[in-house]
Amino acid sequence: MLPNASRNDRDPLGWCLAVTGLFFALAIWRITTPSVYYFDEVHYVPAALKMLDLIPTNREHPLFGKEVIAFFIHYLGDNPAGWRVGPVLFGTAGLFAFGRLVWHASHRRRATITAIVLLATNFMWFVQSRIAMLDMVEAAMCMVGLWQFAAALNAKTTGAARGRLAAAGIAMGLSLGAKWSSAPALIMPGLCFLVLRIRETGWKFLGQRRAGPIPGVSLVEAAFWLGLLPLAVYWATYTPAMFYARLTLSPYDFIGQHELMIRLQDSVKKPHPYRSFWYQWAADWRVIWYLFKNVDGAHRGIVMLGNPFSMLAGLLAFFWGLWAALFRRRNDIAAFCVLYAATLMIWAVNGKPVQFYYHYLLPGAFLMALLAFALEALWQRKDRWRNLATLSMAVTLGMFVLFFPIISGLPLPTDETYNFWMWLPSWR
């Protein structure tokens, strides 16, 4: 930014680093508790261990998330730290990337700081960063990819933009290589580039190399960085499967591999007690108990729940955001509305028979950006409504502190103590 930029226009990089650092310190604290597998760690940690021996397992999911877990197990050992340090690091990186994404998309200092605090305290990002599953690797790389694309649009030179686009493509490929749930968000950079090009040139956009959104980058080049490169990186994450002693994957069997994975995913028909639906996630209605047992000498619980205030306030912010995008011409808000709707509604139309609340991880993150923009709008008012924004942040932080014992696995006095936090029957 220019040296004489106003306080509200200065890049809040220091704030992003500070919030990210506090998040990391809190997430890594007592990361080895519980000392046993909990929830889906029973699937993914053994799968990572078998991957180290090039034994095929858990073939219904892509490999990169398990490769991350296997990498840290290899260097830190087959222990709770080895299982979970990878997700903590990715969760921290993803939180920072989210803050940078909001900044590059909006150039609004207060909204950026608010957004990163909201995501750090929305419960979901914290809980998922502390468990050895695939979702945080996927979500973090998705945020990095979107951040790098937004930064490319703001780059001062074509060369710098190309570097950002290359980083975006690599991160997007790794996100898809961890899990497919991020796919709706990952197609947005390419669509955004096309829409912005058409807006500037009209329907004569082909061959307009010097036109925006990045002068000097043609549509063909953009298709490479944002389409072909992510797919190449994605397929490269399957390399270990090409060296399995049995059920070896052919480097040329891209279609066959995905037919197998879809068939395996669709084979799960038995209803799960924690099964839920997209509209229940949006209402913070149906949660998942990742842990509830006596372990490591105490009663402990870890519940996958959204912050009861910010997640519901975010829904109101989404509808406000639709209005702001249409009538205030706020393209930054429109982008996050689209990201939220796309990553949520894919679960309303896809055929996966079993869905869970943790699939709301990405939509819930984009929702925090919309809530941040709404709170910023309240702060800009000159009347008493601006106090509502300050109160909202205080309640959000208060909820995080209040629920911290059962999102972090702290010791509970008795196995009945959890009732204090069970405000709805559907949370039990």
GROMACS .gro file of C-alpha atoms in nm:
model
  428
    1MET     CA    1   0.000   0.000   0.000
    2LEU     CA    2   0.103   0.364  -0.041
    3PRO     CA    3   0.289   0.516   0.256
    4ASN     CA    4   0.009   0.771   0.308
    5ALA     CA    5  -0.271   0.511   0.302
    6SER     CA    6  -0.537   0.571   0.562
    7ARG     CA    7  -0.559   0.354   0.871
    8ASN     CA    8  -0.858   0.169   0.728
    9ASP     CA    9  -0.675   0.094   0.403
   10ARG     CA   10  -0.348  -0.038   0.543
   11ASP     CA   11  -0.277  -0.407   0.498
   12PRO     CA   12  -0.350  -0.580   0.833
   13LEU     CA   13  -0.075  -0.836   0.780
   14GLY     CA   14   0.049  -0.798   1.137
   15TRP     CA   15  -0.297  -0.863   1.276
   16CYS     CA   16  -0.336  -1.170   1.054
   17LEU     CA   17  -0.004  -1.306   1.180
   18ALA     CA   18  -0.093  -1.233   1.543
   19VAL     CA   19  -0.433  -1.404   1.528
   20THR     CA   20  -0.284  -1.698   1.340
   21GLY     CA   21  -0.008  -1.732   1.600
   22LEU     CA   22  -0.256  -1.733   1.888
   23PHE     CA   23  -0.467  -1.989   1.706
   24PHE     CA   24  -0.166  -2.215   1.653
   25ALA     CA   25  -0.063  -2.192   2.019
   26LEU     CA   26  -0.413  -2.286   2.131
   27ALA     CA   27  -0.454  -2.563   1.873
   28ILE     CA   28  -0.118  -2.729   1.944
   29TRP     CA   29  -0.169  -2.714   2.322
   30ARG     CA   30  -0.240  -3.066   2.453
   31ILE     CA   31  -0.256  -3.198   2.097
   32THR     CA   32  -0.161  -3.545   2.224
   33THR     CA   33  -0.485  -3.568   2.427
   34PRO     CA   34  -0.661  -3.798   2.380
   35SER     CA   35  -0.377  -4.042   2.348
   36VAL     CA   36  -0.590  -4.286   2.148
   37TYR     CA   37  -0.764  -4.266   1.812
   38TYR     CA   38  -1.094  -4.080   1.820
   39PHE     CA   39  -1.372  -4.051   1.566
   40ASP     CA   40  -1.246  -4.097   1.206
   41GLU     CA   41  -0.884  -4.125   1.312
   42VAL     CA   42  -0.964  -4.495   1.334
   43HIS     CA   43  -0.982  -4.491   0.952
   44TYR     CA   44  -0.724  -4.239   0.841
   45VAL     CA   45  -0.430  -4.303   1.073
   46PRO     CA   46  -0.420  -4.679   0.993
   47ALA     CA   47  -0.457  -4.587   0.625
   48ALA     CA   48  -0.159  -4.353   0.651
   49LEU     CA   49   0.046  -4.623   0.823
   50LYS     CA   50  -0.034  -4.869   0.546
   51MET     CA   51   0.056  -4.608   0.287
   52LEU     CA   52   0.405  -4.593   0.437
   53ASP     CA   53   0.432  -4.963   0.351
   54LEU     CA   54   0.270  -4.910   0.008
   55ILE     CA   55  -0.033  -5.119   0.104
   56PRO     CA   56  -0.363  -5.008  -0.059
   57THR     CA   57  -0.643  -4.909   0.178
   58ASN     CA   58  -0.918  -4.647   0.212
   59ARG     CA   59  -0.937  -4.641  -0.166
   60GLU     CA   60  -1.258  -4.438  -0.179
   61HIS     CA   61  -1.073  -4.113  -0.101
   62PRO     CA   62  -0.786  -3.929  -0.274
   63LEU     CA   63  -0.441  -3.969  -0.124
   64PHE     CA   64  -0.294  -3.630  -0.035
   65GLY     CA   65  -0.455  -3.594   0.308
   66LYS     CA   66  -0.331  -3.938   0.406
   67GLU     CA   67   0.011  -3.856   0.262
   68VAL     CA   68   0.030  -3.555   0.496
   69ILE     CA   69  -0.054  -3.769   0.799
   70ALA     CA   70   0.192  -4.036   0.685
   71PHE     CA   71   0.466  -3.776   0.638
   72PHE     CA   72   0.445  -3.657   0.998
   73ILE     CA   73   0.412  -4.010   1.134
   74HIS     CA   74   0.731  -4.097   0.949
   75TYR     CA   75   0.923  -3.811   1.111
   76LEU     CA   76   0.750  -3.780   1.450
   77GLY     CA   77   0.653  -4.142   1.508
   78ASP     CA   78   0.333  -4.344   1.534
   79ASN     CA   79   0.196  -4.145   1.826
   80PRO     CA   80  -0.068  -3.875   1.885
   81ALA     CA   81   0.172  -3.594   1.792
   82GLY     CA   82   0.264  -3.769   1.469
   83TRP     CA   83  -0.102  -3.821   1.383
   84ARG     CA   84  -0.221  -3.466   1.451
   85VAL     CA   85   0.059  -3.214   1.398
   86GLY     CA   86  -0.004  -3.211   1.023
   87PRO     CA   87  -0.368  -3.102   1.052
   88VAL     CA   88  -0.270  -2.837   1.311
   89LEU     CA   89  -0.013  -2.688   1.074
   90PHE     CA   90  -0.252  -2.699   0.780
   91GLY     CA   91  -0.532  -2.549   0.988
   92THR     CA   92  -0.305  -2.266   1.093
   93ALA     CA   93  -0.188  -2.204   0.737
   94GLY     CA   94  -0.547  -2.217   0.614
   95LEU     CA   95  -0.658  -1.961   0.872
   96PHE     CA   96  -0.382  -1.722   0.763
   97ALA     CA   97  -0.470  -1.782   0.397
   98PHE     CA   98  -0.835  -1.703   0.471
   99GLY     CA   99  -0.737  -1.369   0.620
  100ARG     CA  100  -0.521  -1.286   0.319
  101LEU     CA  101  -0.803  -1.392   0.086
  102VAL     CA  102  -1.047  -1.152   0.253
  103TRP     CA  103  -0.791  -0.871   0.234
  104HIS     CA  104  -0.704  -0.921  -0.133
  105ALA     CA  105  -1.071  -0.959  -0.225
  106SER     CA  106  -1.189  -0.649  -0.039
  107HIS     CA  107  -0.895  -0.429   0.076
  108ARG     CA  108  -1.097  -0.363   0.391
  109ARG     CA  109  -0.878  -0.368   0.699
  110ARG     CA  110  -1.144  -0.396   0.970
  111ALA     CA  111  -1.340  -0.661   0.780
  112THR     CA  112  -1.022  -0.867   0.731
  113ILE     CA  113  -0.928  -0.861   1.099
  114THR     CA  114  -1.285  -0.939   1.199
  115ALA     CA  115  -1.310  -1.227   0.951
  116ILE     CA  116  -0.996  -1.405   1.068
  117VAL     CA  117  -1.103  -1.375   1.433
  118LEU     CA  118  -1.449  -1.509   1.346
  119LEU     CA  119  -1.305  -1.812   1.167
  120ALA     CA  120  -1.058  -1.883   1.447
  121THR     CA  121  -1.349  -1.889   1.694
  122ASN     CA  122  -1.625  -2.054   1.489
  123PHE     CA  123  -1.544  -2.387   1.668
  124MET     CA  124  -1.535  -2.591   1.345
  125TRP     CA  125  -1.196  -2.469   1.222
  126PHE     CA  126  -1.042  -2.527   1.566
  127VAL     CA  127  -1.188  -2.875   1.618
  128GLN     CA  128  -1.101  -2.996   1.268
  129SER     CA  129  -0.745  -2.865   1.301
  130ARG     CA  130  -0.684  -3.099   1.596
  131ILE     CA  131  -0.790  -3.432   1.450
  132ALA     CA  132  -0.616  -3.656   1.197
  133MET     CA  133  -0.872  -3.640   0.917
  134LEU     CA  134  -0.859  -3.528   0.555
  135ASP     CA  135  -1.086  -3.225   0.575
  136MET     CA  136  -0.846  -2.967   0.715
  137VAL     CA  137  -0.581  -3.044   0.456
  138GLU     CA  138  -0.844  -2.999   0.187
  139ALA     CA  139  -0.989  -2.678   0.334
  140ALA     CA  140  -0.650  -2.518   0.404
  141MET     CA  141  -0.521  -2.577   0.052
  142CYS     CA  142  -0.848  -2.445  -0.087
  143MET     CA  143  -0.799  -2.121   0.109
  144VAL     CA  144  -0.438  -2.093  -0.011
  145GLY     CA  145  -0.548  -2.140  -0.372
  146LEU     CA  146  -0.822  -1.877  -0.349
  147TRP     CA  147  -0.586  -1.636  -0.171
  148GLN     CA  148  -0.322  -1.670  -0.440
  149PHE     CA  149  -0.577  -1.615  -0.714
  150ALA     CA  150  -0.711  -1.301  -0.544
  151ALA     CA  151  -0.353  -1.180  -0.499
  152ALA     CA  152  -0.285  -1.244  -0.869
  153LEU     CA  153  -0.569  -1.008  -0.959
  154ASN     CA  154  -0.398  -0.738  -0.749
  155ALA     CA  155  -0.043  -0.806  -0.870
  156LYS     CA  156   0.146  -0.507  -1.008
  157THR     CA  157   0.323  -0.694  -1.287
  158THR     CA  158   0.230  -0.977  -1.520
  159GLY     CA  159   0.525  -1.179  -1.394
  160ALA     CA  160   0.413  -1.148  -1.033
  161ALA     CA  161   0.060  -1.242  -1.135
  162ARG     CA  162   0.186  -1.553  -1.313
  163GLY     CA  163   0.370  -1.661  -0.998
  164ARG     CA  164   0.053  -1.619  -0.796
  165LEU     CA  165  -0.152  -1.809  -1.054
  166ALA     CA  166   0.100  -2.094  -1.049
  167ALA     CA  167   0.081  -2.108  -0.668
  168ALA     CA  168  -0.299  -2.102  -0.691
  169GLY     CA  169  -0.302  -2.392  -0.935
  170ILE     CA  170  -0.070  -2.604  -0.720
  171ALA     CA  171  -0.269  -2.538  -0.403
  172MET     CA  172  -0.598  -2.611  -0.577
  173GLY     CA  173  -0.465  -2.942  -0.704
  174LEU     CA  174  -0.350  -3.039  -0.355
  175SER     CA  175  -0.688  -2.943  -0.209
  176LEU     CA  176  -0.868  -3.168  -0.455
  177GLY     CA  177  -0.605  -3.433  -0.387
  178ALA     CA  178  -0.707  -3.438  -0.020
  179LYS     CA  179  -1.082  -3.453  -0.072
  180TRP     CA  180  -1.331  -3.366  -0.344
  181SER     CA  181  -1.557  -3.147  -0.129
  182SER     CA  182  -1.370  -2.829  -0.226
  183ALA     CA  183  -1.439  -2.876  -0.598
  184PRO     CA  184  -1.720  -2.616  -0.617
  185ALA     CA  185  -1.489  -2.351  -0.469
  186LEU     CA  186  -1.196  -2.454  -0.690
  187ILE     CA  187  -1.381  -2.390  -1.015
  188MET     CA  188  -1.456  -2.032  -0.910
  189PRO     CA  189  -1.116  -1.874  -0.996
  190GLY     CA  190  -1.143  -1.989  -1.356
  191LEU     CA  191  -1.503  -1.874  -1.384
  192CYS     CA  192  -1.413  -1.542  -1.221
  193PHE     CA  193  -1.131  -1.483  -1.469
  194LEU     CA  194  -1.365  -1.555  -1.760
  195VAL     CA  195  -1.644  -1.330  -1.628
  196LEU     CA  196  -1.405  -1.041  -1.565
  197ARG     CA  197  -1.257  -1.079  -1.914
  198ILE     CA  198  -1.602  -1.079  -2.075
  199ARG     CA  199  -1.707  -0.778  -1.867
  200GLU     CA  200  -1.414  -0.580  -2.007
  201THR     CA  201  -1.410  -0.698  -2.368
  202GLY     CA  202  -1.763  -0.818  -2.432
  203TRP     CA  203  -1.811  -1.138  -2.623
  204LYS     CA  204  -1.499  -1.070  -2.832
  205PHE     CA  205  -1.289  -1.198  -2.545
  206LEU     CA  206  -1.094  -1.457  -2.740
  207GLY     CA  207  -0.748  -1.339  -2.833
  208GLN     CA  208  -0.766  -1.031  -2.607
  209ARG     CA  209  -0.434  -1.094  -2.439
  210ARG     CA  210  -0.379  -0.743  -2.309
  211ALA     CA  211  -0.725  -0.715  -2.152
  212GLY     CA  212  -0.805  -0.765  -1.784
  213PRO     CA  213  -0.836  -0.895  -1.528
  214ILE     CA  214  -0.461  -0.961  -1.569
  215PRO     CA  215  -0.314  -0.785  -1.872
  216GLY     CA  216  -0.072  -1.012  -2.051
  217VAL     CA  217  -0.245  -1.335  -1.944
  218SER     CA  218  -0.464  -1.483  -2.215
  219LEU     CA  219  -0.763  -1.708  -2.156
  220VAL     CA  220  -0.559  -2.003  -2.277
  221GLU     CA  221  -0.283  -1.928  -2.027
  222ALA     CA  222  -0.535  -1.877  -1.748
  223ALA     CA  223  -0.693  -2.212  -1.837
  224PHE     CA  224  -0.353  -2.373  -1.793
  225TRP     CA  225  -0.281  -2.218  -1.451
  226LEU     CA  226  -0.632  -2.261  -1.314
  227GLY     CA  227  -0.743  -2.578  -1.491
  228LEU     CA  228  -0.474  -2.803  -1.633
  229LEU     CA  229  -0.212  -2.741  -1.365
  230PRO     CA  230  -0.448  -2.824  -1.074
  231LEU     CA  231  -0.554  -3.145  -1.249
  232ALA     CA  232  -0.191  -3.242  -1.310
  233VAL     CA  233  -0.100  -3.176  -0.946
  234TYR     CA  234  -0.410  -3.364  -0.834
  235TRP     CA  235  -0.316  -3.671  -1.037
  236ALA     CA  236   0.044  -3.650  -0.913
  237THR     CA  237  -0.082  -3.699  -0.557
  238TYR     CA  238  -0.177  -4.053  -0.658
  239THR     CA  239   0.189  -4.144  -0.721
  240PRO     CA  240   0.223  -4.376  -0.416
  241ALA     CA  241  -0.063  -4.590  -0.549
  242MET     CA  242   0.138  -4.642  -0.867
  243PHE     CA  243   0.397  -4.831  -0.659
  244TYR     CA  244   0.165  -5.054  -0.457
  245ALA     CA  245   0.272  -5.418  -0.448
  246ARG     CA  246  -0.084  -5.514  -0.540
  247LEU     CA  247  -0.380  -5.329  -0.688
  248THR     CA  248  -0.123  -5.105  -0.851
  249LEU     CA  249  -0.265  -4.793  -1.011
  250SER     CA  250  -0.175  -4.733  -1.374
  251PRO     CA  251  -0.056  -4.377  -1.445
  252TYR     CA  252  -0.292  -4.377  -1.743
  253ASP     CA  253  -0.605  -4.507  -1.570
  254PHE     CA  254  -0.745  -4.172  -1.458
  255ILE     CA  255  -1.103  -4.256  -1.553
  256GLY     CA  256  -1.095  -4.609  -1.413
  257GLN     CA  257  -0.957  -4.490  -1.078
  258HIS     CA  258  -1.238  -4.240  -1.037
  259GLU     CA  259  -1.504  -4.487  -1.138
  260LEU     CA  260  -1.374  -4.714  -0.862
  261MET     CA  261  -1.370  -4.435  -0.603
  262ILE     CA  262  -1.725  -4.324  -0.685
  263ARG     CA  263  -1.845  -4.683  -0.671
  264LEU     CA  264  -1.684  -4.734  -0.329
  265GLN     CA  265  -1.831  -4.412  -0.192
  266ASP     CA  266  -2.179  -4.495  -0.319
  267SER     CA  267  -2.159  -4.844  -0.168
  268VAL     CA  268  -2.215  -4.702   0.183
  269LYS     CA  269  -2.592  -4.734   0.226
  270LYS     CA  270  -2.640  -4.805   0.597
  271PRO     CA  271  -2.767  -4.493   0.783
  272HIS     CA  272  -2.518  -4.351   1.033
  273PRO     CA  273  -2.640  -4.219   1.369
  274TYR     CA  274  -2.459  -3.889   1.304
  275ARG     CA  275  -2.594  -3.850   0.952
  276SER     CA  276  -2.734  -3.504   0.881
  277PHE     CA  277  -2.838  -3.278   0.595
  278TRP     CA  278  -2.722  -2.943   0.459
  279TYR     CA  279  -3.011  -2.740   0.600
  280GLN     CA  280  -2.940  -2.881   0.948
  281TRP     CA  281  -2.577  -2.769   0.918
  282ALA     CA  282  -2.679  -2.416   0.826
  283ALA     CA  283  -2.904  -2.400   1.132
  284ASP     CA  284  -2.634  -2.543   1.362
  285TRP     CA  285  -2.892  -2.809   1.443
  286ARG     CA  286  -2.717  -3.145   1.408
  287VAL     CA  287  -2.370  -3.189   1.553
  288ILE     CA  288  -2.121  -3.475   1.592
  289TRP     CA  289  -1.960  -3.601   1.907
  290TYR     CA  290  -1.604  -3.681   1.805
  291LEU     CA  291  -1.520  -3.801   2.155
  292PHE     CA  292  -1.717  -3.877   2.469
  293LYS     CA  293  -1.551  -4.124   2.701
  294ASN     CA  294  -1.325  -4.168   3.000
  295VAL     CA  295  -0.977  -4.147   2.855
  296ASP     CA  296  -0.637  -4.039   2.988
  297GLY     CA  297  -0.767  -4.043   3.343
  298ALA     CA  298  -1.071  -3.818   3.302
  299HIS     CA  299  -1.411  -3.778   3.140
  300ARG     CA  300  -1.360  -3.591   2.813
  301GLY     CA  301  -1.575  -3.472   2.527
  302ILE     CA  302  -1.504  -3.316   2.188
  303VAL     CA  303  -1.808  -3.199   1.997
  304MET     CA  304  -1.807  -3.080   1.636
  305LEU     CA  305  -2.040  -2.785   1.672
  306GLY     CA  306  -2.058  -2.441   1.516
  307ASN     CA  307  -2.031  -2.132   1.735
  308PRO     CA  308  -2.397  -2.087   1.840
  309PHE     CA  309  -2.383  -1.713   1.785
  310SER     CA  310  -2.156  -1.646   1.488
  311MET     CA  311  -2.278  -1.935   1.274
  312LEU     CA  312  -2.642  -1.827   1.308
  313ALA     CA  313  -2.561  -1.457   1.277
  314GLY     CA  314  -2.370  -1.554   0.963
  315LEU     CA  315  -2.692  -1.676   0.805
  316LEU     CA  316  -2.845  -1.331   0.849
  317ALA     CA  317  -2.525  -1.186   0.704
  318PHE     CA  318  -2.560  -1.408   0.398
  319PHE     CA  319  -2.903  -1.266   0.314
  320TRP     CA  320  -2.775  -0.915   0.384
  321GLY     CA  321  -2.483  -0.998   0.156
  322LEU     CA  322  -2.717  -1.087  -0.130
  323TRP     CA  323  -2.876  -0.744  -0.094
  324ALA     CA  324  -2.538  -0.568  -0.073
  325ALA     CA  325  -2.410  -0.754  -0.378
  326LEU     CA  326  -2.716  -0.665  -0.587
  327PHE     CA  327  -2.790  -0.311  -0.476
  328ARG     CA  328  -2.457  -0.183  -0.344
  329ARG     CA  329  -2.252  -0.347  -0.621
  330ARG     CA  330  -2.021  -0.507  -0.368
  331ASN     CA  331  -1.830  -0.759  -0.578
  332ASP     CA  332  -1.626  -0.876  -0.280
  333ILE     CA  333  -1.942  -0.969  -0.092
  334ALA     CA  334  -2.090  -1.128  -0.404
  335ALA     CA  335  -1.783  -1.352  -0.435
  336PHE     CA  336  -1.821  -1.489  -0.083
  337CYS     CA  337  -2.196  -1.533  -0.128
  338VAL     CA  338  -2.125  -1.746  -0.434
  339LEU     CA  339  -1.855  -1.945  -0.254
  340TYR     CA  340  -2.087  -2.012   0.040
  341ALA     CA  341  -2.382  -2.114  -0.175
  342ALA     CA  342  -2.175  -2.330  -0.409
  343THR     CA  343  -1.993  -2.525  -0.137
  344LEU     CA  344  -2.316  -2.578   0.059
  345MET     CA  345  -2.564  -2.655  -0.218
  346ILE     CA  346  -2.340  -2.920  -0.371
  347TRP     CA  347  -2.450  -3.133  -0.076
  348ALA     CA  348  -2.815  -3.069  -0.158
  349VAL     CA  349  -2.779  -3.208  -0.509
  350ASN     CA  350  -2.507  -3.471  -0.494
  351GLY     CA  351  -2.590  -3.835  -0.448
  352LYS     CA  352  -2.362  -3.919  -0.156
  353PRO     CA  353  -2.582  -4.132   0.073
  354VAL     CA  354  -2.413  -4.038   0.402
  355GLN     CA  355  -2.330  -3.676   0.487
  356PHE     CA  356  -2.200  -3.520   0.808
  357TYR     CA  357  -2.180  -3.181   0.975
  358TYR     CA  358  -1.805  -3.153   0.914
  359HIS     CA  359  -1.888  -3.114   0.544
  360TYR     CA  360  -1.998  -2.763   0.645
  361LEU     CA  361  -1.636  -2.670   0.721
  362LEU     CA  362  -1.578  -2.472   0.401
  363PRO     CA  363  -1.924  -2.312   0.372
  364GLY     CA  364  -1.900  -2.215   0.739
  365ALA     CA  365  -1.566  -2.045   0.675
  366PHE     CA  366  -1.698  -1.838   0.385
  367LEU     CA  367  -1.994  -1.746   0.604
  368MET     CA  368  -1.754  -1.586   0.852
  369ALA     CA  369  -1.630  -1.352   0.579
  370LEU     CA  370  -1.988  -1.243   0.509
  371LEU     CA  371  -2.051  -1.185   0.880
  372ALA     CA  372  -1.732  -0.976   0.896
  373PHE     CA  373  -1.852  -0.755   0.610
  374ALA     CA  374  -2.191  -0.714   0.781
  375LEU     CA  375  -2.031  -0.617   1.112
  376GLU     CA  376  -1.804  -0.371   0.932
  377ALA     CA  377  -2.113  -0.210   0.781
  378LEU     CA  378  -2.260  -0.172   1.130
  379TRP     CA  379  -1.937  -0.019   1.262
  380GLN     CA  380  -1.953   0.241   0.984
  381ARG     CA  381  -2.290   0.365   1.101
  382LYS     CA  382  -2.313   0.679   1.315
  383ASP     CA  383  -2.602   0.563   1.534
  384ARG     CA  384  -2.649   0.309   1.812
  385TRP     CA  385  -2.649   0.018   1.567
  386ARG     CA  386  -2.270   0.029   1.555
  387ASN     CA  387  -2.268  -0.097   1.914
  388LEU     CA  388  -2.434  -0.415   1.791
  389ALA     CA  389  -2.119  -0.503   1.598
  390THR     CA  390  -1.901  -0.470   1.907
  391LEU     CA  391  -2.150  -0.671   2.110
  392SER     CA  392  -2.156  -0.940   1.843
  393MET     CA  393  -1.780  -0.985   1.858
  394ALA     CA  394  -1.790  -0.998   2.238
  395VAL     CA  395  -2.058  -1.268   2.232
  396THR     CA  396  -1.867  -1.466   1.968
  397LEU     CA  397  -1.549  -1.466   2.176
  398GLY     CA  398  -1.749  -1.540   2.490
  399MET     CA  399  -1.905  -1.845   2.326
  400PHE     CA  400  -1.562  -1.973   2.227
  401VAL     CA  401  -1.440  -1.943   2.586
  402LEU     CA  402  -1.761  -2.095   2.726
  403PHE     CA  403  -1.754  -2.400   2.499
  404PHE     CA  404  -1.377  -2.446   2.500
  405PRO     CA  405  -1.380  -2.742   2.744
  406ILE     CA  406  -1.589  -2.957   2.508
  407ILE     CA  407  -1.426  -2.856   2.182
  408SER     CA  408  -1.075  -2.921   2.316
  409GLY     CA  409  -1.116  -3.235   2.528
  410LEU     CA  410  -1.046  -3.076   2.866
  411PRO     CA  411  -1.115  -3.297   3.171
  412LEU     CA  412  -1.477  -3.283   3.290
  413PRO     CA  413  -1.573  -3.341   3.656
  414THR     CA  414  -1.829  -3.614   3.570
  415ASP     CA  415  -1.977  -3.778   3.263
  416GLU     CA  416  -2.291  -3.567   3.321
  417THR     CA  417  -2.111  -3.232   3.306
  418TYR     CA  418  -2.160  -3.212   2.930
  419ASN     CA  419  -2.529  -3.135   2.989
  420PHE     CA  420  -2.428  -2.777   3.071
  421TRP     CA  421  -2.355  -2.716   2.702
  422MET     CA  422  -2.634  -2.923   2.549
  423TRP     CA  423  -2.879  -2.640   2.481
  424LEU     CA  424  -3.071  -2.832   2.215
  425PRO     CA  425  -3.186  -3.196   2.218
  426SER     CA  426  -3.034  -3.239   1.870
  427TRP     CA  427  -2.690  -3.158   2.011
  428ARG     CA  428  -2.687  -3.472   2.226
   0.00000   0.00000   0.00000
